[in-house]
mmCIF file with all atom_site columns, C-alpha atoms in Angstrom:
data_model
loop_
_atom_site.group_PDB
_atom_site.id
_atom_site.type_symbol
_atom_site.label_atom_id
_atom_site.label_alt_id
_atom_site.label_comp_id
_atom_site.label_asym_id
_atom_site.label_entity_id
_atom_site.label_seq_id
_atom_site.pdbx_PDB_ins_code
_atom_site.Cartn_x
_atom_site.Cartn_y
_atom_site.Cartn_z
_atom_site.occupancy
_atom_site.B_iso_or_equiv
_atom_site.pdbx_formal_charge
_atom_site.auth_seq_id
_atom_site.auth_comp_id
_atom_site.auth_asym_id
_atom_site.auth_atom_id
_atom_site.pdbx_PDB_model_num
ATOM 1   C CA . UNK A 1 1   ? 123.390 -62.983  -7.534  1.00 77.00 ? 24  UNK A CA 1
ATOM 2   C CA . UNK A 1 2   ? 125.530 -60.451  -5.655  1.00 77.00 ? 25  UNK A CA 1
ATOM 3   C CA . UNK A 1 3   ? 127.148 -57.670  -7.665  1.00 76.00 ? 26  UNK A CA 1
ATOM 4   C CA . UNK A 1 4   ? 130.597 -56.332  -6.832  1.00 75.00 ? 27  UNK A CA 1
ATOM 5   C CA . UNK A 1 5   ? 129.943 -53.138  -8.804  1.00 79.00 ? 28  UNK A CA 1
ATOM 6   C CA . UNK A 1 6   ? 127.172 -51.467  -10.789 1.00 77.00 ? 29  UNK A CA 1
ATOM 7   C CA . UNK A 1 7   ? 128.876 -52.272  -14.097 1.00 78.00 ? 30  UNK A CA 1
ATOM 8   C CA . UNK A 1 8   ? 129.297 -55.971  -13.386 1.00 84.00 ? 31  UNK A CA 1
ATOM 9   C CA . UNK A 1 9   ? 126.341 -58.185  -14.398 1.00 86.00 ? 32  UNK A CA 1
ATOM 10  C CA . UNK A 1 10  ? 125.130 -60.729  -11.834 1.00 91.00 ? 33  UNK A CA 1
ATOM 11  C CA . UNK A 1 11  ? 125.799 -64.410  -12.384 1.00 93.00 ? 34  UNK A CA 1
ATOM 12  C CA . UNK A 1 12  ? 123.100 -66.752  -13.656 1.00 96.00 ? 35  UNK A CA 1
ATOM 13  C CA . UNK A 1 13  ? 123.389 -70.003  -11.672 1.00 96.00 ? 36  UNK A CA 1
ATOM 14  C CA . UNK A 1 14  ? 122.105 -73.319  -12.962 1.00 95.00 ? 37  UNK A CA 1
ATOM 15  C CA . UNK A 1 15  ? 120.998 -76.012  -10.545 1.00 95.00 ? 38  UNK A CA 1
ATOM 16  C CA . UNK A 1 16  ? 121.545 -79.514  -11.900 1.00 93.00 ? 39  UNK A CA 1
ATOM 17  C CA . UNK A 1 17  ? 120.350 -82.787  -10.432 1.00 89.00 ? 40  UNK A CA 1
ATOM 18  C CA . UNK A 1 18  ? 117.915 -85.656  -10.608 1.00 84.00 ? 41  UNK A CA 1
ATOM 19  C CA . UNK A 1 19  ? 114.197 -84.991  -10.681 1.00 82.00 ? 42  UNK A CA 1
ATOM 20  C CA . UNK A 1 20  ? 112.558 -84.606  -7.291  1.00 80.00 ? 43  UNK A CA 1
ATOM 21  C CA . UNK A 1 21  ? 115.550 -83.342  -5.294  1.00 84.00 ? 44  UNK A CA 1
ATOM 22  C CA . UNK A 1 22  ? 114.079 -79.893  -4.611  1.00 87.00 ? 45  UNK A CA 1
ATOM 23  C CA . UNK A 1 23  ? 115.939 -77.686  -7.091  1.00 92.00 ? 46  UNK A CA 1
ATOM 24  C CA . UNK A 1 24  ? 112.902 -75.516  -7.775  1.00 93.00 ? 47  UNK A CA 1
ATOM 25  C CA . UNK A 1 25  ? 112.013 -75.358  -4.081  1.00 92.00 ? 48  UNK A CA 1
ATOM 26  C CA . UNK A 1 26  ? 115.553 -74.253  -3.245  1.00 93.00 ? 49  UNK A CA 1
ATOM 27  C CA . UNK A 1 27  ? 115.558 -71.453  -5.814  1.00 94.00 ? 50  UNK A CA 1
ATOM 28  C CA . UNK A 1 28  ? 112.153 -70.192  -4.655  1.00 94.00 ? 51  UNK A CA 1
ATOM 29  C CA . UNK A 1 29  ? 113.253 -70.290  -1.011  1.00 94.00 ? 52  UNK A CA 1
ATOM 30  C CA . UNK A 1 30  ? 116.331 -68.181  -1.769  1.00 94.00 ? 53  UNK A CA 1
ATOM 31  C CA . UNK A 1 31  ? 114.150 -65.681  -3.621  1.00 93.00 ? 54  UNK A CA 1
ATOM 32  C CA . UNK A 1 32  ? 111.770 -65.395  -0.661  1.00 92.00 ? 55  UNK A CA 1
ATOM 33  C CA . UNK A 1 33  ? 114.712 -65.025  1.708   1.00 93.00 ? 56  UNK A CA 1
ATOM 34  C CA . UNK A 1 34  ? 115.878 -62.072  -0.377  1.00 93.00 ? 57  UNK A CA 1
ATOM 35  C CA . UNK A 1 35  ? 112.401 -60.549  -0.254  1.00 93.00 ? 58  UNK A CA 1
ATOM 36  C CA . UNK A 1 36  ? 111.948 -60.709  -4.034  1.00 94.00 ? 59  UNK A CA 1
ATOM 37  C CA . UNK A 1 37  ? 109.054 -61.745  -6.230  1.00 95.00 ? 60  UNK A CA 1
ATOM 38  C CA . UNK A 1 38  ? 109.740 -65.102  -7.882  1.00 97.00 ? 61  UNK A CA 1
ATOM 39  C CA . UNK A 1 39  ? 108.494 -65.786  -11.416 1.00 97.00 ? 62  UNK A CA 1
ATOM 40  C CA . UNK A 1 40  ? 108.558 -69.343  -12.744 1.00 97.00 ? 63  UNK A CA 1
ATOM 41  C CA . UNK A 1 41  ? 108.596 -70.255  -16.432 1.00 97.00 ? 64  UNK A CA 1
ATOM 42  C CA . UNK A 1 42  ? 108.170 -73.959  -17.162 1.00 96.00 ? 65  UNK A CA 1
ATOM 43  C CA . UNK A 1 43  ? 110.374 -74.840  -20.131 1.00 95.00 ? 66  UNK A CA 1
ATOM 44  C CA . UNK A 1 44  ? 109.265 -77.558  -22.557 1.00 93.00 ? 67  UNK A CA 1
ATOM 45  C CA . UNK A 1 45  ? 110.374 -78.962  -25.879 1.00 92.00 ? 68  UNK A CA 1
ATOM 46  C CA . UNK A 1 46  ? 107.620 -76.901  -27.520 1.00 93.00 ? 69  UNK A CA 1
ATOM 47  C CA . UNK A 1 47  ? 108.691 -73.558  -26.020 1.00 93.00 ? 70  UNK A CA 1
ATOM 48  C CA . UNK A 1 48  ? 109.021 -70.928  -28.752 1.00 93.00 ? 71  UNK A CA 1
ATOM 49  C CA . UNK A 1 49  ? 110.997 -67.662  -28.547 1.00 91.00 ? 72  UNK A CA 1
ATOM 50  C CA . UNK A 1 50  ? 107.763 -65.646  -28.481 1.00 92.00 ? 73  UNK A CA 1
ATOM 51  C CA . UNK A 1 51  ? 106.489 -67.758  -25.558 1.00 93.00 ? 74  UNK A CA 1
ATOM 52  C CA . UNK A 1 52  ? 109.461 -66.534  -23.556 1.00 94.00 ? 75  UNK A CA 1
ATOM 53  C CA . UNK A 1 53  ? 108.908 -62.871  -24.367 1.00 95.00 ? 76  UNK A CA 1
ATOM 54  C CA . UNK A 1 54  ? 105.680 -61.283  -25.647 1.00 92.00 ? 77  UNK A CA 1
ATOM 55  C CA . UNK A 1 55  ? 102.735 -63.100  -27.202 1.00 91.00 ? 78  UNK A CA 1
ATOM 56  C CA . UNK A 1 56  ? 99.926  -61.535  -29.296 1.00 88.00 ? 79  UNK A CA 1
ATOM 57  C CA . UNK A 1 57  ? 96.435  -62.499  -28.144 1.00 88.00 ? 80  UNK A CA 1
ATOM 58  C CA . UNK A 1 58  ? 93.170  -61.866  -30.005 1.00 86.00 ? 81  UNK A CA 1
ATOM 59  C CA . UNK A 1 59  ? 90.546  -60.432  -27.634 1.00 85.00 ? 82  UNK A CA 1
ATOM 60  C CA . UNK A 1 60  ? 86.774  -60.861  -27.787 1.00 81.00 ? 83  UNK A CA 1
ATOM 61  C CA . UNK A 1 61  ? 86.303  -57.517  -29.543 1.00 85.00 ? 84  UNK A CA 1
ATOM 62  C CA . UNK A 1 62  ? 88.760  -58.508  -32.292 1.00 85.00 ? 85  UNK A CA 1
ATOM 63  C CA . UNK A 1 63  ? 91.665  -56.454  -30.973 1.00 88.00 ? 86  UNK A CA 1
ATOM 64  C CA . UNK A 1 64  ? 95.212  -57.713  -30.575 1.00 89.00 ? 87  UNK A CA 1
ATOM 65  C CA . UNK A 1 65  ? 96.767  -57.491  -27.136 1.00 89.00 ? 88  UNK A CA 1
ATOM 66  C CA . UNK A 1 66  ? 100.435 -58.129  -26.438 1.00 90.00 ? 89  UNK A CA 1
ATOM 67  C CA . UNK A 1 67  ? 100.920 -60.061  -23.228 1.00 91.00 ? 90  UNK A CA 1
ATOM 68  C CA . UNK A 1 68  ? 104.203 -60.294  -21.409 1.00 92.00 ? 91  UNK A CA 1
ATOM 69  C CA . UNK A 1 69  ? 105.523 -63.643  -20.239 1.00 95.00 ? 92  UNK A CA 1
ATOM 70  C CA . UNK A 1 70  ? 106.806 -64.323  -16.698 1.00 96.00 ? 93  UNK A CA 1
ATOM 71  C CA . UNK A 1 71  ? 110.280 -63.637  -18.133 1.00 96.00 ? 94  UNK A CA 1
ATOM 72  C CA . UNK A 1 72  ? 109.417 -60.073  -19.136 1.00 96.00 ? 95  UNK A CA 1
ATOM 73  C CA . UNK A 1 73  ? 107.372 -59.497  -15.970 1.00 96.00 ? 96  UNK A CA 1
ATOM 74  C CA . UNK A 1 74  ? 110.350 -60.444  -13.810 1.00 97.00 ? 97  UNK A CA 1
ATOM 75  C CA . UNK A 1 75  ? 112.624 -58.200  -15.885 1.00 96.00 ? 98  UNK A CA 1
ATOM 76  C CA . UNK A 1 76  ? 110.371 -55.157  -15.510 1.00 96.00 ? 99  UNK A CA 1
ATOM 77  C CA . UNK A 1 77  ? 109.589 -55.636  -11.814 1.00 96.00 ? 100 UNK A CA 1
ATOM 78  C CA . UNK A 1 78  ? 113.086 -56.531  -10.693 1.00 95.00 ? 101 UNK A CA 1
ATOM 79  C CA . UNK A 1 79  ? 112.091 -60.000  -9.593  1.00 96.00 ? 102 UNK A CA 1
ATOM 80  C CA . UNK A 1 80  ? 113.760 -63.376  -9.735  1.00 96.00 ? 103 UNK A CA 1
ATOM 81  C CA . UNK A 1 81  ? 113.135 -65.510  -12.812 1.00 97.00 ? 104 UNK A CA 1
ATOM 82  C CA . UNK A 1 82  ? 113.327 -69.271  -12.505 1.00 97.00 ? 105 UNK A CA 1
ATOM 83  C CA . UNK A 1 83  ? 113.556 -71.142  -15.802 1.00 97.00 ? 106 UNK A CA 1
ATOM 84  C CA . UNK A 1 84  ? 112.438 -74.575  -14.664 1.00 95.00 ? 107 UNK A CA 1
ATOM 85  C CA . UNK A 1 85  ? 113.848 -77.605  -16.505 1.00 93.00 ? 108 UNK A CA 1
ATOM 86  C CA . UNK A 1 86  ? 115.740 -75.329  -18.866 1.00 92.00 ? 109 UNK A CA 1
ATOM 87  C CA . UNK A 1 87  ? 117.459 -78.095  -20.799 1.00 90.00 ? 110 UNK A CA 1
ATOM 88  C CA . UNK A 1 88  ? 114.107 -79.269  -22.160 1.00 91.00 ? 111 UNK A CA 1
ATOM 89  C CA . UNK A 1 89  ? 114.002 -76.073  -24.235 1.00 92.00 ? 112 UNK A CA 1
ATOM 90  C CA . UNK A 1 90  ? 115.397 -76.027  -27.818 1.00 91.00 ? 113 UNK A CA 1
ATOM 91  C CA . UNK A 1 91  ? 118.357 -73.872  -28.833 1.00 91.00 ? 114 UNK A CA 1
ATOM 92  C CA . UNK A 1 92  ? 116.337 -71.382  -30.885 1.00 91.00 ? 115 UNK A CA 1
ATOM 93  C CA . UNK A 1 93  ? 114.437 -70.404  -27.738 1.00 93.00 ? 116 UNK A CA 1
ATOM 94  C CA . UNK A 1 94  ? 117.631 -70.025  -25.727 1.00 95.00 ? 117 UNK A CA 1
ATOM 95  C CA . UNK A 1 95  ? 119.032 -67.741  -28.433 1.00 94.00 ? 118 UNK A CA 1
ATOM 96  C CA . UNK A 1 96  ? 116.327 -65.156  -27.713 1.00 94.00 ? 119 UNK A CA 1
ATOM 97  C CA . UNK A 1 97  ? 117.556 -64.935  -24.105 1.00 95.00 ? 120 UNK A CA 1
ATOM 98  C CA . UNK A 1 98  ? 121.282 -64.670  -24.836 1.00 95.00 ? 121 UNK A CA 1
ATOM 99  C CA . UNK A 1 99  ? 121.449 -60.830  -24.509 1.00 95.00 ? 122 UNK A CA 1
ATOM 100 C CA . UNK A 1 100 ? 119.637 -61.047  -21.178 1.00 96.00 ? 123 UNK A CA 1
ATOM 101 C CA . UNK A 1 101 ? 122.305 -63.271  -19.680 1.00 95.00 ? 124 UNK A CA 1
ATOM 102 C CA . UNK A 1 102 ? 125.334 -61.058  -20.360 1.00 92.00 ? 125 UNK A CA 1
ATOM 103 C CA . UNK A 1 103 ? 126.162 -57.409  -19.729 1.00 91.00 ? 126 UNK A CA 1
ATOM 104 C CA . UNK A 1 104 ? 123.560 -56.219  -22.257 1.00 93.00 ? 127 UNK A CA 1
ATOM 105 C CA . UNK A 1 105 ? 120.679 -57.301  -19.982 1.00 94.00 ? 128 UNK A CA 1
ATOM 106 C CA . UNK A 1 106 ? 117.838 -56.957  -22.456 1.00 95.00 ? 129 UNK A CA 1
ATOM 107 C CA . UNK A 1 107 ? 115.592 -58.958  -24.781 1.00 95.00 ? 130 UNK A CA 1
ATOM 108 C CA . UNK A 1 108 ? 114.102 -58.036  -28.134 1.00 94.00 ? 131 UNK A CA 1
ATOM 109 C CA . UNK A 1 109 ? 110.630 -59.095  -29.224 1.00 92.00 ? 132 UNK A CA 1
ATOM 110 C CA . UNK A 1 110 ? 110.345 -59.351  -33.001 1.00 88.00 ? 133 UNK A CA 1
ATOM 111 C CA . UNK A 1 111 ? 106.566 -59.751  -32.753 1.00 87.00 ? 134 UNK A CA 1
ATOM 112 C CA . UNK A 1 112 ? 105.986 -56.624  -30.647 1.00 86.00 ? 135 UNK A CA 1
ATOM 113 C CA . UNK A 1 113 ? 108.917 -54.721  -32.149 1.00 86.00 ? 136 UNK A CA 1
ATOM 114 C CA . UNK A 1 114 ? 110.264 -53.617  -28.771 1.00 91.00 ? 137 UNK A CA 1
ATOM 115 C CA . UNK A 1 115 ? 113.430 -53.925  -26.733 1.00 94.00 ? 138 UNK A CA 1
ATOM 116 C CA . UNK A 1 116 ? 112.908 -54.612  -23.027 1.00 95.00 ? 139 UNK A CA 1
ATOM 117 C CA . UNK A 1 117 ? 115.696 -53.779  -20.585 1.00 96.00 ? 140 UNK A CA 1
ATOM 118 C CA . UNK A 1 118 ? 116.002 -55.604  -17.296 1.00 96.00 ? 141 UNK A CA 1
ATOM 119 C CA . UNK A 1 119 ? 115.578 -53.855  -13.951 1.00 95.00 ? 142 UNK A CA 1
ATOM 120 C CA . UNK A 1 120 ? 118.882 -53.613  -11.993 1.00 92.00 ? 143 UNK A CA 1
ATOM 121 C CA . UNK A 1 121 ? 117.469 -56.007  -9.374  1.00 93.00 ? 144 UNK A CA 1
ATOM 122 C CA . UNK A 1 122 ? 116.476 -58.660  -11.913 1.00 96.00 ? 145 UNK A CA 1
ATOM 123 C CA . UNK A 1 123 ? 118.076 -62.056  -11.332 1.00 96.00 ? 146 UNK A CA 1
ATOM 124 C CA . UNK A 1 124 ? 117.972 -65.333  -13.251 1.00 97.00 ? 147 UNK A CA 1
ATOM 125 C CA . UNK A 1 125 ? 118.284 -68.961  -12.209 1.00 97.00 ? 148 UNK A CA 1
ATOM 126 C CA . UNK A 1 126 ? 117.881 -72.148  -14.251 1.00 96.00 ? 149 UNK A CA 1
ATOM 127 C CA . UNK A 1 127 ? 117.108 -75.664  -13.059 1.00 95.00 ? 150 UNK A CA 1
ATOM 128 C CA . UNK A 1 128 ? 118.075 -78.671  -15.153 1.00 93.00 ? 151 UNK A CA 1
ATOM 129 C CA . UNK A 1 129 ? 117.251 -82.342  -14.793 1.00 87.00 ? 152 UNK A CA 1
ATOM 130 C CA . UNK A 1 130 ? 120.027 -84.850  -15.185 1.00 79.00 ? 153 UNK A CA 1
ATOM 131 C CA . UNK A 1 131 ? 118.390 -87.380  -17.505 1.00 73.00 ? 154 UNK A CA 1
ATOM 132 C CA . UNK A 1 132 ? 118.407 -88.519  -21.118 1.00 64.00 ? 155 UNK A CA 1
ATOM 133 C CA . UNK A 1 133 ? 115.234 -86.741  -22.277 1.00 67.00 ? 156 UNK A CA 1
ATOM 134 C CA . UNK A 1 134 ? 116.818 -83.299  -22.565 1.00 77.00 ? 157 UNK A CA 1
ATOM 135 C CA . UNK A 1 135 ? 118.687 -81.116  -25.051 1.00 82.00 ? 158 UNK A CA 1
ATOM 136 C CA . UNK A 1 136 ? 122.407 -80.440  -24.916 1.00 85.00 ? 159 UNK A CA 1
ATOM 137 C CA . UNK A 1 137 ? 122.868 -76.720  -24.330 1.00 88.00 ? 160 UNK A CA 1
ATOM 138 C CA . UNK A 1 138 ? 125.015 -74.873  -26.886 1.00 88.00 ? 161 UNK A CA 1
ATOM 139 C CA . UNK A 1 139 ? 128.342 -73.575  -25.645 1.00 92.00 ? 162 UNK A CA 1
ATOM 140 C CA . UNK A 1 140 ? 127.418 -69.894  -25.834 1.00 94.00 ? 163 UNK A CA 1
ATOM 141 C CA . UNK A 1 141 ? 124.500 -70.552  -23.464 1.00 94.00 ? 164 UNK A CA 1
ATOM 142 C CA . UNK A 1 142 ? 126.465 -72.760  -21.074 1.00 93.00 ? 165 UNK A CA 1
ATOM 143 C CA . UNK A 1 143 ? 129.088 -70.022  -20.723 1.00 94.00 ? 166 UNK A CA 1
ATOM 144 C CA . UNK A 1 144 ? 126.352 -67.623  -19.574 1.00 95.00 ? 167 UNK A CA 1
ATOM 145 C CA . UNK A 1 145 ? 124.857 -70.016  -17.010 1.00 95.00 ? 168 UNK A CA 1
ATOM 146 C CA . UNK A 1 146 ? 127.469 -70.033  -14.277 1.00 93.00 ? 169 UNK A CA 1
ATOM 147 C CA . UNK A 1 147 ? 128.102 -71.218  -11.647 1.00 94.00 ? 170 UNK A CA 1
ATOM 148 C CA . UNK A 1 148 ? 126.990 -74.795  -12.127 1.00 94.00 ? 171 UNK A CA 1
ATOM 149 C CA . UNK A 1 149 ? 125.612 -76.089  -8.823  1.00 94.00 ? 172 UNK A CA 1
ATOM 150 C CA . UNK A 1 150 ? 124.975 -79.816  -8.499  1.00 94.00 ? 173 UNK A CA 1
ATOM 151 C CA . UNK A 1 151 ? 122.152 -80.887  -6.180  1.00 91.00 ? 174 UNK A CA 1
ATOM 152 C CA . UNK A 1 152 ? 122.729 -84.402  -4.823  1.00 88.00 ? 175 UNK A CA 1
ATOM 153 C CA . UNK A 1 153 ? 120.790 -86.775  -2.604  1.00 86.00 ? 176 UNK A CA 1
ATOM 154 C CA . UNK A 1 154 ? 120.979 -85.610  1.038   1.00 88.00 ? 177 UNK A CA 1
ATOM 155 C CA . UNK A 1 155 ? 122.277 -87.953  3.773   1.00 91.00 ? 178 UNK A CA 1
ATOM 156 C CA . UNK A 1 156 ? 119.829 -90.588  4.934   1.00 90.00 ? 179 UNK A CA 1
ATOM 157 C CA . UNK A 1 157 ? 119.260 -88.886  8.310   1.00 91.00 ? 180 UNK A CA 1
ATOM 158 C CA . UNK A 1 158 ? 118.235 -85.675  6.558   1.00 90.00 ? 181 UNK A CA 1
ATOM 159 C CA . UNK A 1 159 ? 115.950 -87.570  4.187   1.00 90.00 ? 182 UNK A CA 1
ATOM 160 C CA . UNK A 1 160 ? 114.128 -89.046  7.170   1.00 92.00 ? 183 UNK A CA 1
ATOM 161 C CA . UNK A 1 161 ? 113.747 -85.597  8.723   1.00 92.00 ? 184 UNK A CA 1
ATOM 162 C CA . UNK A 1 162 ? 112.350 -84.175  5.474   1.00 90.00 ? 185 UNK A CA 1
ATOM 163 C CA . UNK A 1 163 ? 109.755 -86.949  5.238   1.00 91.00 ? 186 UNK A CA 1
ATOM 164 C CA . UNK A 1 164 ? 108.719 -86.519  8.880   1.00 93.00 ? 187 UNK A CA 1
ATOM 165 C CA . UNK A 1 165 ? 108.267 -82.767  8.496   1.00 92.00 ? 188 UNK A CA 1
ATOM 166 C CA . UNK A 1 166 ? 106.477 -82.908  5.154   1.00 90.00 ? 189 UNK A CA 1
ATOM 167 C CA . UNK A 1 167 ? 104.212 -85.812  6.163   1.00 93.00 ? 190 UNK A CA 1
ATOM 168 C CA . UNK A 1 168 ? 103.024 -85.023  9.707   1.00 93.00 ? 191 UNK A CA 1
ATOM 169 C CA . UNK A 1 169 ? 99.809  -86.983  9.155   1.00 94.00 ? 192 UNK A CA 1
ATOM 170 C CA . UNK A 1 170 ? 101.568 -90.318  8.598   1.00 93.00 ? 193 UNK A CA 1
ATOM 171 C CA . UNK A 1 171 ? 101.484 -92.755  11.538  1.00 94.00 ? 194 UNK A CA 1
ATOM 172 C CA . UNK A 1 172 ? 104.816 -93.359  13.281  1.00 93.00 ? 195 UNK A CA 1
ATOM 173 C CA . UNK A 1 173 ? 104.679 -97.129  12.859  1.00 94.00 ? 196 UNK A CA 1
ATOM 174 C CA . UNK A 1 174 ? 103.970 -96.749  9.154   1.00 94.00 ? 197 UNK A CA 1
ATOM 175 C CA . UNK A 1 175 ? 106.849 -94.292  8.801   1.00 94.00 ? 198 UNK A CA 1
ATOM 176 C CA . UNK A 1 176 ? 109.120 -96.836  10.494  1.00 94.00 ? 199 UNK A CA 1
ATOM 177 C CA . UNK A 1 177 ? 108.103 -99.463  7.928   1.00 94.00 ? 200 UNK A CA 1
ATOM 178 C CA . UNK A 1 178 ? 108.580 -96.983  5.079   1.00 93.00 ? 201 UNK A CA 1
ATOM 179 C CA . UNK A 1 179 ? 112.079 -96.038  6.248   1.00 93.00 ? 202 UNK A CA 1
ATOM 180 C CA . UNK A 1 180 ? 113.010 -99.702  6.491   1.00 93.00 ? 203 UNK A CA 1
ATOM 181 C CA . UNK A 1 181 ? 111.854 -100.397 2.940   1.00 92.00 ? 204 UNK A CA 1
ATOM 182 C CA . UNK A 1 182 ? 113.568 -97.296  1.553   1.00 91.00 ? 205 UNK A CA 1
ATOM 183 C CA . UNK A 1 183 ? 116.832 -98.243  3.272   1.00 91.00 ? 206 UNK A CA 1
ATOM 184 C CA . UNK A 1 184 ? 116.610 -101.715 1.773   1.00 90.00 ? 207 UNK A CA 1
ATOM 185 C CA . UNK A 1 185 ? 116.107 -100.236 -1.693  1.00 89.00 ? 208 UNK A CA 1
ATOM 186 C CA . UNK A 1 186 ? 118.983 -97.786  -1.139  1.00 85.00 ? 209 UNK A CA 1
ATOM 187 C CA . UNK A 1 187 ? 121.377 -100.703 -0.617  1.00 87.00 ? 210 UNK A CA 1
ATOM 188 C CA . UNK A 1 188 ? 120.636 -101.840 -4.171  1.00 86.00 ? 211 UNK A CA 1
ATOM 189 C CA . UNK A 1 189 ? 121.095 -99.900  -7.399  1.00 79.00 ? 212 UNK A CA 1
ATOM 190 C CA . UNK A 1 190 ? 117.669 -98.243  -6.991  1.00 81.00 ? 213 UNK A CA 1
ATOM 191 C CA . UNK A 1 191 ? 117.712 -94.486  -6.364  1.00 81.00 ? 214 UNK A CA 1
ATOM 192 C CA . UNK A 1 192 ? 114.415 -93.105  -5.093  1.00 85.00 ? 215 UNK A CA 1
ATOM 193 C CA . UNK A 1 193 ? 113.998 -89.340  -5.203  1.00 85.00 ? 216 UNK A CA 1
ATOM 194 C CA . UNK A 1 194 ? 112.766 -87.279  -2.268  1.00 87.00 ? 217 UNK A CA 1
ATOM 195 C CA . UNK A 1 195 ? 109.570 -86.626  -4.222  1.00 88.00 ? 218 UNK A CA 1
ATOM 196 C CA . UNK A 1 196 ? 108.992 -90.376  -4.622  1.00 90.00 ? 219 UNK A CA 1
ATOM 197 C CA . UNK A 1 197 ? 109.575 -90.917  -0.904  1.00 92.00 ? 220 UNK A CA 1
ATOM 198 C CA . UNK A 1 198 ? 107.083 -88.224  0.072   1.00 93.00 ? 221 UNK A CA 1
ATOM 199 C CA . UNK A 1 199 ? 104.496 -89.579  -2.355  1.00 93.00 ? 222 UNK A CA 1
ATOM 200 C CA . UNK A 1 200 ? 105.013 -93.098  -0.992  1.00 94.00 ? 223 UNK A CA 1
ATOM 201 C CA . UNK A 1 201 ? 104.462 -92.010  2.619   1.00 95.00 ? 224 UNK A CA 1
ATOM 202 C CA . UNK A 1 202 ? 101.366 -89.948  1.837   1.00 95.00 ? 225 UNK A CA 1
ATOM 203 C CA . UNK A 1 203 ? 99.796  -92.598  -0.386  1.00 95.00 ? 226 UNK A CA 1
ATOM 204 C CA . UNK A 1 204 ? 100.474 -95.434  2.059   1.00 95.00 ? 227 UNK A CA 1
ATOM 205 C CA . UNK A 1 205 ? 98.720  -93.497  4.829   1.00 95.00 ? 228 UNK A CA 1
ATOM 206 C CA . UNK A 1 206 ? 95.724  -92.786  2.589   1.00 96.00 ? 229 UNK A CA 1
ATOM 207 C CA . UNK A 1 207 ? 95.436  -96.479  1.737   1.00 94.00 ? 230 UNK A CA 1
ATOM 208 C CA . UNK A 1 208 ? 95.600  -97.344  5.436   1.00 94.00 ? 231 UNK A CA 1
ATOM 209 C CA . UNK A 1 209 ? 92.891  -94.804  6.241   1.00 94.00 ? 232 UNK A CA 1
ATOM 210 C CA . UNK A 1 210 ? 90.573  -96.426  3.700   1.00 93.00 ? 233 UNK A CA 1
ATOM 211 C CA . UNK A 1 211 ? 91.078  -99.850  5.294   1.00 91.00 ? 234 UNK A CA 1
ATOM 212 C CA . UNK A 1 212 ? 93.114  -101.469 2.518   1.00 91.00 ? 235 UNK A CA 1
ATOM 213 C CA . UNK A 1 213 ? 95.268  -104.424 3.619   1.00 90.00 ? 236 UNK A CA 1
ATOM 214 C CA . UNK A 1 214 ? 99.048  -104.087 3.356   1.00 92.00 ? 237 UNK A CA 1
ATOM 215 C CA . UNK A 1 215 ? 98.995  -100.387 2.419   1.00 92.00 ? 238 UNK A CA 1
ATOM 216 C CA . UNK A 1 216 ? 102.778 -100.089 2.187   1.00 93.00 ? 239 UNK A CA 1
ATOM 217 C CA . UNK A 1 217 ? 103.084 -103.031 -0.183  1.00 93.00 ? 240 UNK A CA 1
ATOM 218 C CA . UNK A 1 218 ? 100.340 -101.635 -2.407  1.00 92.00 ? 241 UNK A CA 1
ATOM 219 C CA . UNK A 1 219 ? 101.800 -98.124  -2.402  1.00 93.00 ? 242 UNK A CA 1
ATOM 220 C CA . UNK A 1 220 ? 105.276 -99.404  -3.286  1.00 92.00 ? 243 UNK A CA 1
ATOM 221 C CA . UNK A 1 221 ? 103.841 -101.195 -6.320  1.00 92.00 ? 244 UNK A CA 1
ATOM 222 C CA . UNK A 1 222 ? 101.972 -98.102  -7.482  1.00 92.00 ? 245 UNK A CA 1
ATOM 223 C CA . UNK A 1 223 ? 104.520 -95.409  -6.611  1.00 92.00 ? 246 UNK A CA 1
ATOM 224 C CA . UNK A 1 224 ? 108.039 -96.832  -6.770  1.00 88.00 ? 247 UNK A CA 1
ATOM 225 C CA . UNK A 1 225 ? 107.850 -99.702  -9.246  1.00 83.00 ? 248 UNK A CA 1
ATOM 226 C CA . UNK A 1 226 ? 108.083 -98.365  -12.803 1.00 64.00 ? 249 UNK A CA 1
#
């Protein structure tokens, strides 16, 4: 996101990794560290070009209002735009953002008939899940989303620390059992995400609090077994 000169456009990094590894959290944390507003747009297979830019809305008094998306809001305010799960979005939607990701730094809304230029402080980041239920990005988009940063599973010691910090209400003995079960699963071909681990710990404690027998066994069946 740093610029070496005023004429050089900033890079548009893409964070790639399995679901639940904290890609979105990482991007938001960097934005907060920089003191910038962070705008998140959740990409889906149904995302249309107009959803990314400006959408007409019919008001109660039968007038048409044009409402800017988080993309345009971030552009105008010089914030950080996070396109979450970007590779779930079809190519025709990506095409509307192509000028924004090179030295032109603008978008054009055919519906509103306007060209919107990005603030000099505007920055863009994309997260992408590494699974089969996504689109393959066209080459002209991939070349604009650099560098490619792969987010991998952290070391086991760090995973334990994350769970302890994010789940302070979980009993120590239950955490010990959870870590033992997760380590056993890690020695097999199973790969549990950080999100799954956090959900397991929280749910197991809630089952224990309600007096259910064998809360860890029940939570494993309902959280980890698919």
